[in-house]
PDB file of C-alpha atoms in Angstrom:
ATOM      1  CA  MET A   1     107.288 -22.442  84.381  1.00  0.00           C
ATOM      2  CA  LEU A   2     110.015 -23.512  86.694  1.00  0.00           C
ATOM      3  CA  GLY A   3     113.524 -23.390  85.608  1.00  0.00           C
ATOM      4  CA  VAL A   4     115.334 -26.501  87.034  1.00  0.00           C
ATOM      5  CA  ASP A   5     119.201 -26.884  87.470  1.00  0.00           C
ATOM      6  CA  ILE A   6     120.210 -30.230  88.120  1.00  0.00           C
ATOM      7  CA  GLY A   7     123.831 -29.778  89.365  1.00  0.00           C
ATOM      8  CA  GLN A   8     126.498 -32.186  90.866  1.00  0.00           C
ATOM      9  CA  ASP A   9     125.612 -31.276  94.383  1.00  0.00           C
ATOM     10  CA  ALA A  10     122.108 -29.863  94.338  1.00  0.00           C
ATOM     11  CA  VAL A  11     118.892 -29.486  92.542  1.00  0.00           C
ATOM     12  CA  ARG A  12     117.771 -25.693  92.110  1.00  0.00           C
ATOM     13  CA  VAL A  13     114.598 -24.335  90.815  1.00  0.00           C
ATOM     14  CA  VAL A  14     113.267 -20.888  89.923  1.00  0.00           C
ATOM     15  CA  GLU A  15     109.983 -19.234  89.017  1.00  0.00           C
ATOM     16  CA  LEU A  16     109.877 -15.784  87.433  1.00  0.00           C
ATOM     17  CA  VAL A  17     106.943 -13.266  87.456  1.00  0.00           C
ATOM     18  CA  ARG A  18     106.694 -10.210  85.141  1.00  0.00           C
ATOM     19  CA  TRP A  19     105.725  -7.106  87.406  1.00  0.00           C
ATOM     20  CA  ARG A  20     105.890  -3.430  85.927  1.00  0.00           C
ATOM     21  CA  GLY A  21     107.914  -4.599  82.762  1.00  0.00           C
ATOM     22  CA  MET A  22     110.488  -6.261  84.943  1.00  0.00           C
ATOM     23  CA  LEU A  23     111.162  -9.855  85.772  1.00  0.00           C
ATOM     24  CA  SER A  24     111.589 -11.131  89.356  1.00  0.00           C
ATOM     25  CA  CYS A  25     111.614 -14.336  91.348  1.00  0.00           C
ATOM     26  CA  ARG A  26     108.327 -15.650  92.411  1.00  0.00           C
ATOM     27  CA  HIS A  27     109.698 -18.661  94.028  1.00  0.00           C
ATOM     28  CA  CYS A  28     113.004 -20.283  94.446  1.00  0.00           C
ATOM     29  CA  GLY A  29     114.384 -23.222  96.148  1.00  0.00           C
ATOM     30  CA  ALA A  30     117.000 -26.031  96.388  1.00  0.00           C
ATOM     31  CA  ALA A  31     117.645 -29.583  97.456  1.00  0.00           C
ATOM     32  CA  ALA A  32     120.899 -31.210  98.125  1.00  0.00           C
ATOM     33  CA  LEU A  33     122.282 -34.035  96.017  1.00  0.00           C
ATOM     34  CA  ALA A  34     124.194 -36.938  97.648  1.00  0.00           C
ATOM     35  CA  PRO A  35     127.346 -37.547  96.171  1.00  0.00           C
ATOM     36  CA  GLY A  36     127.407 -39.663  93.160  1.00  0.00           C
ATOM     37  CA  VAL A  37     123.817 -38.871  92.042  1.00  0.00           C
ATOM     38  CA  ILE A  38     125.004 -37.022  89.245  1.00  0.00           C
ATOM     39  CA  LEU A  39     128.414 -37.951  87.943  1.00  0.00           C
ATOM     40  CA  GLU A  40     130.119 -35.965  85.037  1.00  0.00           C
ATOM     41  CA  GLY A  41     126.616 -34.853  84.072  1.00  0.00           C
ATOM     42  CA  ASN A  42     125.018 -38.294  83.910  1.00  0.00           C
ATOM     43  CA  VAL A  43     122.382 -39.232  86.087  1.00  0.00           C
ATOM     44  CA  MET A  44     123.776 -42.365  88.187  1.00  0.00           C
ATOM     45  CA  ASP A  45     120.648 -42.590  90.776  1.00  0.00           C
ATOM     46  CA  ALA A  46     117.412 -41.699  89.185  1.00  0.00           C
ATOM     47  CA  ALA A  47     115.419 -42.467  92.380  1.00  0.00           C
ATOM     48  CA  SER A  48     117.540 -40.176  94.590  1.00  0.00           C
ATOM     49  CA  LEU A  49     117.348 -37.238  91.663  1.00  0.00           C
ATOM     50  CA  THR A  50     113.429 -37.731  91.808  1.00  0.00           C
ATOM     51  CA  ASP A  51     113.231 -37.055  95.639  1.00  0.00           C
ATOM     52  CA  ALA A  52     115.474 -33.966  95.213  1.00  0.00           C
ATOM     53  CA  LEU A  53     113.364 -32.574  92.321  1.00  0.00           C
ATOM     54  CA  ARG A  54     110.338 -33.194  94.637  1.00  0.00           C
ATOM     55  CA  GLN A  55     112.246 -31.466  97.554  1.00  0.00           C
ATOM     56  CA  ALA A  56     113.412 -28.482  95.604  1.00  0.00           C
ATOM     57  CA  ARG A  57     109.999 -27.722  94.354  1.00  0.00           C
ATOM     58  CA  ARG A  58     108.509 -28.150  97.853  1.00  0.00           C
ATOM     59  CA  ASP A  59     111.259 -26.023  99.223  1.00  0.00           C
ATOM     60  CA  SER A  60     110.403 -23.087  96.715  1.00  0.00           C
ATOM     61  CA  GLY A  61     106.664 -23.165  97.589  1.00  0.00           C
ATOM     62  CA  SER A  62     105.884 -22.968  93.752  1.00  0.00           C
ATOM     63  CA  ALA A  63     102.743 -24.931  92.712  1.00  0.00           C
ATOM     64  CA  CYS A  64     104.029 -24.975  89.025  1.00  0.00           C
ATOM     65  CA  THR A  65     104.418 -28.605  87.253  1.00  0.00           C
ATOM     66  CA  ARG A  66     105.755 -27.459  84.049  1.00  0.00           C
ATOM     67  CA  ILE A  67     109.617 -27.123  84.038  1.00  0.00           C
ATOM     68  CA  ALA A  68     112.566 -26.378  81.633  1.00  0.00           C
ATOM     69  CA  LEU A  69     115.482 -28.597  82.098  1.00  0.00           C
ATOM     70  CA  ALA A  70     119.034 -28.576  80.462  1.00  0.00           C
ATOM     71  CA  MET A  71     121.817 -30.989  79.518  1.00  0.00           C
ATOM     72  CA  PRO A  72     125.318 -30.120  80.492  1.00  0.00           C
ATOM     73  CA  ALA A  73     127.888 -29.180  77.706  1.00  0.00           C
ATOM     74  CA  THR A  74     129.696 -32.258  78.277  1.00  0.00           C
ATOM     75  CA  ALA A  75     126.823 -34.441  77.270  1.00  0.00           C
ATOM     76  CA  LEU A  76     126.265 -32.328  74.088  1.00  0.00           C
ATOM     77  CA  ILE A  77     127.643 -32.490  70.697  1.00  0.00           C
ATOM     78  CA  THR A  78     127.008 -28.978  68.826  1.00  0.00           C
ATOM     79  CA  HIS A  79     128.103 -28.363  65.304  1.00  0.00           C
ATOM     80  CA  ALA A  80     127.449 -25.293  62.945  1.00  0.00           C
ATOM     81  CA  ILE A  81     126.284 -26.338  59.406  1.00  0.00           C
ATOM     82  CA  ARG A  82     125.469 -24.774  56.019  1.00  0.00           C
ATOM     83  CA  LEU A  83     122.233 -26.019  54.424  1.00  0.00           C
ATOM     84  CA  PRO A  84     120.330 -24.499  51.325  1.00  0.00           C
ATOM     85  CA  ALA A  85     117.997 -21.735  52.356  1.00  0.00           C
ATOM     86  CA  GLY A  86     114.249 -21.807  51.755  1.00  0.00           C
ATOM     87  CA  LEU A  87     113.749 -25.291  52.301  1.00  0.00           C
ATOM     88  CA  PRO A  88     110.631 -26.884  53.991  1.00  0.00           C
ATOM     89  CA  GLU A  89     110.772 -27.959  57.426  1.00  0.00           C
ATOM     90  CA  GLU A  90     110.342 -31.713  56.619  1.00  0.00           C
ATOM     91  CA  GLN A  91     113.375 -31.566  54.132  1.00  0.00           C
ATOM     92  CA  LEU A  92     115.695 -29.381  56.485  1.00  0.00           C
ATOM     93  CA  GLU A  93     115.082 -32.235  59.060  1.00  0.00           C
ATOM     94  CA  ILE A  94     116.147 -34.839  56.918  1.00  0.00           C
ATOM     95  CA  LEU A  95     119.135 -32.901  55.663  1.00  0.00           C
ATOM     96  CA  VAL A  96     120.051 -32.339  59.669  1.00  0.00           C
ATOM     97  CA  GLU A  97     119.967 -35.922  60.388  1.00  0.00           C
ATOM     98  CA  LEU A  98     122.252 -36.675  57.365  1.00  0.00           C
ATOM     99  CA  GLU A  99     124.638 -34.148  58.381  1.00  0.00           C
ATOM    100  CA  ALA A 100     124.501 -35.257  62.238  1.00  0.00           C
ATOM    101  CA  ALA A 101     125.497 -38.605  61.274  1.00  0.00           C
ATOM    102  CA  GLN A 102     129.028 -37.220  60.357  1.00  0.00           C
ATOM    103  CA  TYR A 103     129.517 -35.869  63.660  1.00  0.00           C
ATOM    104  CA  MET A 104     128.340 -38.120  66.293  1.00  0.00           C
ATOM    105  CA  PRO A 105     130.361 -40.881  67.905  1.00  0.00           C
ATOM    106  CA  PHE A 106     127.445 -42.949  68.329  1.00  0.00           C
ATOM    107  CA  ALA A 107     124.479 -44.287  66.210  1.00  0.00           C
ATOM    108  CA  LEU A 108     121.737 -41.900  64.931  1.00  0.00           C
ATOM    109  CA  GLU A 109     119.131 -44.091  66.566  1.00  0.00           C
ATOM    110  CA  ASP A 110     120.664 -43.515  70.003  1.00  0.00           C
ATOM    111  CA  ALA A 111     120.526 -39.632  69.772  1.00  0.00           C
ATOM    112  CA  SER A 112     118.042 -36.791  70.555  1.00  0.00           C
ATOM    113  CA  LEU A 113     118.624 -34.289  67.883  1.00  0.00           C
ATOM    114  CA  ASP A 114     117.588 -30.735  67.502  1.00  0.00           C
ATOM    115  CA  PHE A 115     118.632 -27.663  65.401  1.00  0.00           C
ATOM    116  CA  CYS A 116     117.828 -24.098  65.045  1.00  0.00           C
ATOM    117  CA  ILE A 117     118.601 -21.761  61.853  1.00  0.00           C
ATOM    118  CA  LEU A 118     121.281 -19.086  62.984  1.00  0.00           C
ATOM    119  CA  GLY A 119     120.448 -17.033  59.899  1.00  0.00           C
ATOM    120  CA  PRO A 120     121.715 -16.450  56.301  1.00  0.00           C
ATOM    121  CA  ALA A 121     125.351 -17.806  55.685  1.00  0.00           C
ATOM    122  CA  PRO A 122     127.889 -15.644  53.981  1.00  0.00           C
ATOM    123  CA  PRO A 123     128.323 -16.688  50.349  1.00  0.00           C
ATOM    124  CA  LEU A 124     131.156 -19.009  49.240  1.00  0.00           C
ATOM    125  CA  ALA A 125     133.528 -18.174  46.478  1.00  0.00           C
ATOM    126  CA  GLY A 126     132.253 -19.846  43.421  1.00  0.00           C
ATOM    127  CA  THR A 127     128.405 -20.369  44.835  1.00  0.00           C
ATOM    128  CA  THR A 128     125.422 -19.016  43.564  1.00  0.00           C
ATOM    129  CA  GLY A 129     122.618 -20.505  45.886  1.00  0.00           C
ATOM    130  CA  LYS A 130     121.335 -19.082  49.169  1.00  0.00           C
ATOM    131  CA  GLU A 131     122.529 -20.934  52.240  1.00  0.00           C
ATOM    132  CA  VAL A 132     121.626 -20.727  55.987  1.00  0.00           C
ATOM    133  CA  ASP A 133     123.671 -21.449  59.081  1.00  0.00           C
ATOM    134  CA  VAL A 134     122.290 -24.028  61.117  1.00  0.00           C
ATOM    135  CA  LEU A 135     123.265 -24.886  64.525  1.00  0.00           C
ATOM    136  CA  LEU A 136     123.022 -28.696  65.097  1.00  0.00           C
ATOM    137  CA  VAL A 137     122.828 -30.194  68.572  1.00  0.00           C
ATOM    138  CA  ALA A 138     122.627 -33.695  69.659  1.00  0.00           C
ATOM    139  CA  ALA A 139     122.873 -35.799  72.832  1.00  0.00           C
ATOM    140  CA  ARG A 140     122.500 -39.360  73.919  1.00  0.00           C
ATOM    141  CA  ARG A 141     118.947 -40.302  74.019  1.00  0.00           C
ATOM    142  CA  ALA A 142     119.555 -42.150  77.088  1.00  0.00           C
ATOM    143  CA  GLY A 143     120.861 -39.152  78.987  1.00  0.00           C
ATOM    144  CA  VAL A 144     118.021 -36.957  77.915  1.00  0.00           C
ATOM    145  CA  GLN A 145     115.668 -39.650  78.855  1.00  0.00           C
ATOM    146  CA  CYS A 146     117.049 -40.236  82.409  1.00  0.00           C
ATOM    147  CA  ARG A 147     116.275 -36.634  83.319  1.00  0.00           C
ATOM    148  CA  LEU A 148     112.760 -36.705  81.645  1.00  0.00           C
ATOM    149  CA  ASP A 149     111.961 -39.751  83.684  1.00  0.00           C
ATOM    150  CA  ALA A 150     113.066 -38.443  86.819  1.00  0.00           C
ATOM    151  CA  ALA A 151     110.968 -35.092  86.496  1.00  0.00           C
ATOM    152  CA  ARG A 152     107.895 -37.232  85.392  1.00  0.00           C
ATOM    153  CA  ALA A 153     108.442 -39.400  88.612  1.00  0.00           C
ATOM    154  CA  ALA A 154     108.630 -36.248  90.543  1.00  0.00           C
ATOM    155  CA  GLY A 155     105.112 -35.292  89.223  1.00  0.00           C
ATOM    156  CA  LEU A 156     106.648 -32.523  87.007  1.00  0.00           C
ATOM    157  CA  GLN A 157     106.157 -32.086  83.246  1.00  0.00           C
ATOM    158  CA  ALA A 158     109.420 -31.183  81.099  1.00  0.00           C
ATOM    159  CA  VAL A 159     108.615 -28.959  78.194  1.00  0.00           C
ATOM    160  CA  ILE A 160     111.753 -27.554  77.459  1.00  0.00           C
ATOM    161  CA  MET A 161     115.264 -29.282  77.162  1.00  0.00           C
ATOM    162  CA  ASP A 162     117.912 -26.579  76.824  1.00  0.00           C
ATOM    163  CA  SER A 163     121.420 -26.290  76.688  1.00  0.00           C
ATOM    164  CA  GLU A 164     123.207 -25.295  80.214  1.00  0.00           C
ATOM    165  CA  ALA A 165     125.476 -22.896  78.242  1.00  0.00           C
ATOM    166  CA  LEU A 166     122.644 -21.184  76.262  1.00  0.00           C
ATOM    167  CA  ALA A 167     120.572 -21.012  79.631  1.00  0.00           C
ATOM    168  CA  LEU A 168     123.446 -19.306  81.358  1.00  0.00           C
ATOM    169  CA  GLN A 169     124.214 -17.001  78.582  1.00  0.00           C
ATOM    170  CA  ALA A 170     120.381 -15.707  78.651  1.00  0.00           C
ATOM    171  CA  ALA A 171     120.762 -15.529  82.468  1.00  0.00           C
ATOM    172  CA  LEU A 172     123.759 -13.402  82.304  1.00  0.00           C
ATOM    173  CA  ALA A 173     122.188 -11.153  79.600  1.00  0.00           C
ATOM    174  CA  GLN A 174     119.000 -10.448  81.226  1.00  0.00           C
ATOM    175  CA  GLY A 175     120.254 -10.320  84.846  1.00  0.00           C
ATOM    176  CA  GLY A 176     118.054 -10.090  87.913  1.00  0.00           C
ATOM    177  CA  TRP A 177     119.168 -13.134  89.766  1.00  0.00           C
ATOM    178  CA  GLN A 178     121.616 -11.311  91.888  1.00  0.00           C
ATOM    179  CA  ALA A 179     118.741 -10.712  94.310  1.00  0.00           C
ATOM    180  CA  LEU A 180     118.479 -14.203  95.063  1.00  0.00           C
ATOM    181  CA  PRO A 181     120.388 -16.036  98.171  1.00  0.00           C
ATOM    182  CA  ASP A 182     124.233 -15.789  98.189  1.00  0.00           C
ATOM    183  CA  GLY A 183     124.184 -13.132  95.391  1.00  0.00           C
ATOM    184  CA  GLY A 184     122.249 -15.450  93.140  1.00  0.00           C
ATOM    185  CA  VAL A 185     125.394 -17.169  91.486  1.00  0.00           C
ATOM    186  CA  ALA A 186     124.279 -20.670  92.425  1.00  0.00           C
ATOM    187  CA  TYR A 187     120.668 -20.053  90.723  1.00  0.00           C
ATOM    188  CA  GLN A 188     121.958 -18.267  87.376  1.00  0.00           C
ATOM    189  CA  LEU A 189     121.254 -21.713  85.313  1.00  0.00           C
ATOM    190  CA  ALA A 190     117.782 -22.145  86.918  1.00  0.00           C
ATOM    191  CA  TRP A 191     116.927 -18.416  86.244  1.00  0.00           C
ATOM    192  CA  GLY A 192     118.138 -18.593  82.580  1.00  0.00           C
ATOM    193  CA  LEU A 193     115.957 -21.823  82.199  1.00  0.00           C
ATOM    194  CA  ALA A 194     113.106 -20.077  83.798  1.00  0.00           C
ATOM    195  CA  LEU A 195     113.112 -17.185  80.996  1.00  0.00           C
ATOM    196  CA  HIS A 196     111.746 -19.804  78.738  1.00  0.00           C
ATOM    197  CA  ARG A 197     108.237 -18.737  79.994  1.00  0.00           C
ATOM    198  CA  TYR A 198     109.026 -15.302  78.483  1.00  0.00           C
ATOM    199  CA  ALA A 199     110.580 -14.343  75.242  1.00  0.00           C
ATOM    200  CA  ARG A 200     114.328 -14.999  75.369  1.00  0.00           C
TER     201      ARG A 200
END
């Protein structure tokens, strides 16, 4: 799987391989983006982004077509909520949607939602039922779809849509990107996204 960082000035890709228990870079590449293609995290020129995605993959030498993408923090709404523990997945999804409606500045039908259970919630005074802390993440559906459409037009299949902040955190915790060009700083996000191929 390729980790793909769509930045303000360039698209960067990284493909990792595990060798003797260590992760290292199998392929990496980049393609410059003209000014205005990405503006404050939003895709303004999908055709130019598609061309850059194609070029970055070609530059890397990778034959991989499955990719992990990320949304910038500025395009995400995140909120921790408490829900009853032990609910079936379907009920949990319904409750998450109901909670999400309270925190979003746009209509629920315009949102792409995701959530993850963080773990048991500490008991509150006067409560007896067990609860879990849940991280709710929402983005405008149009912003997510622009990235997915550009990837598809470039012949790539997006299988992961992560948050830039979480992918960077994973890269910093795992390390290894320092061996990439210019100390690897520019490739941290793509490295963190490429880690999805392995347990993060």
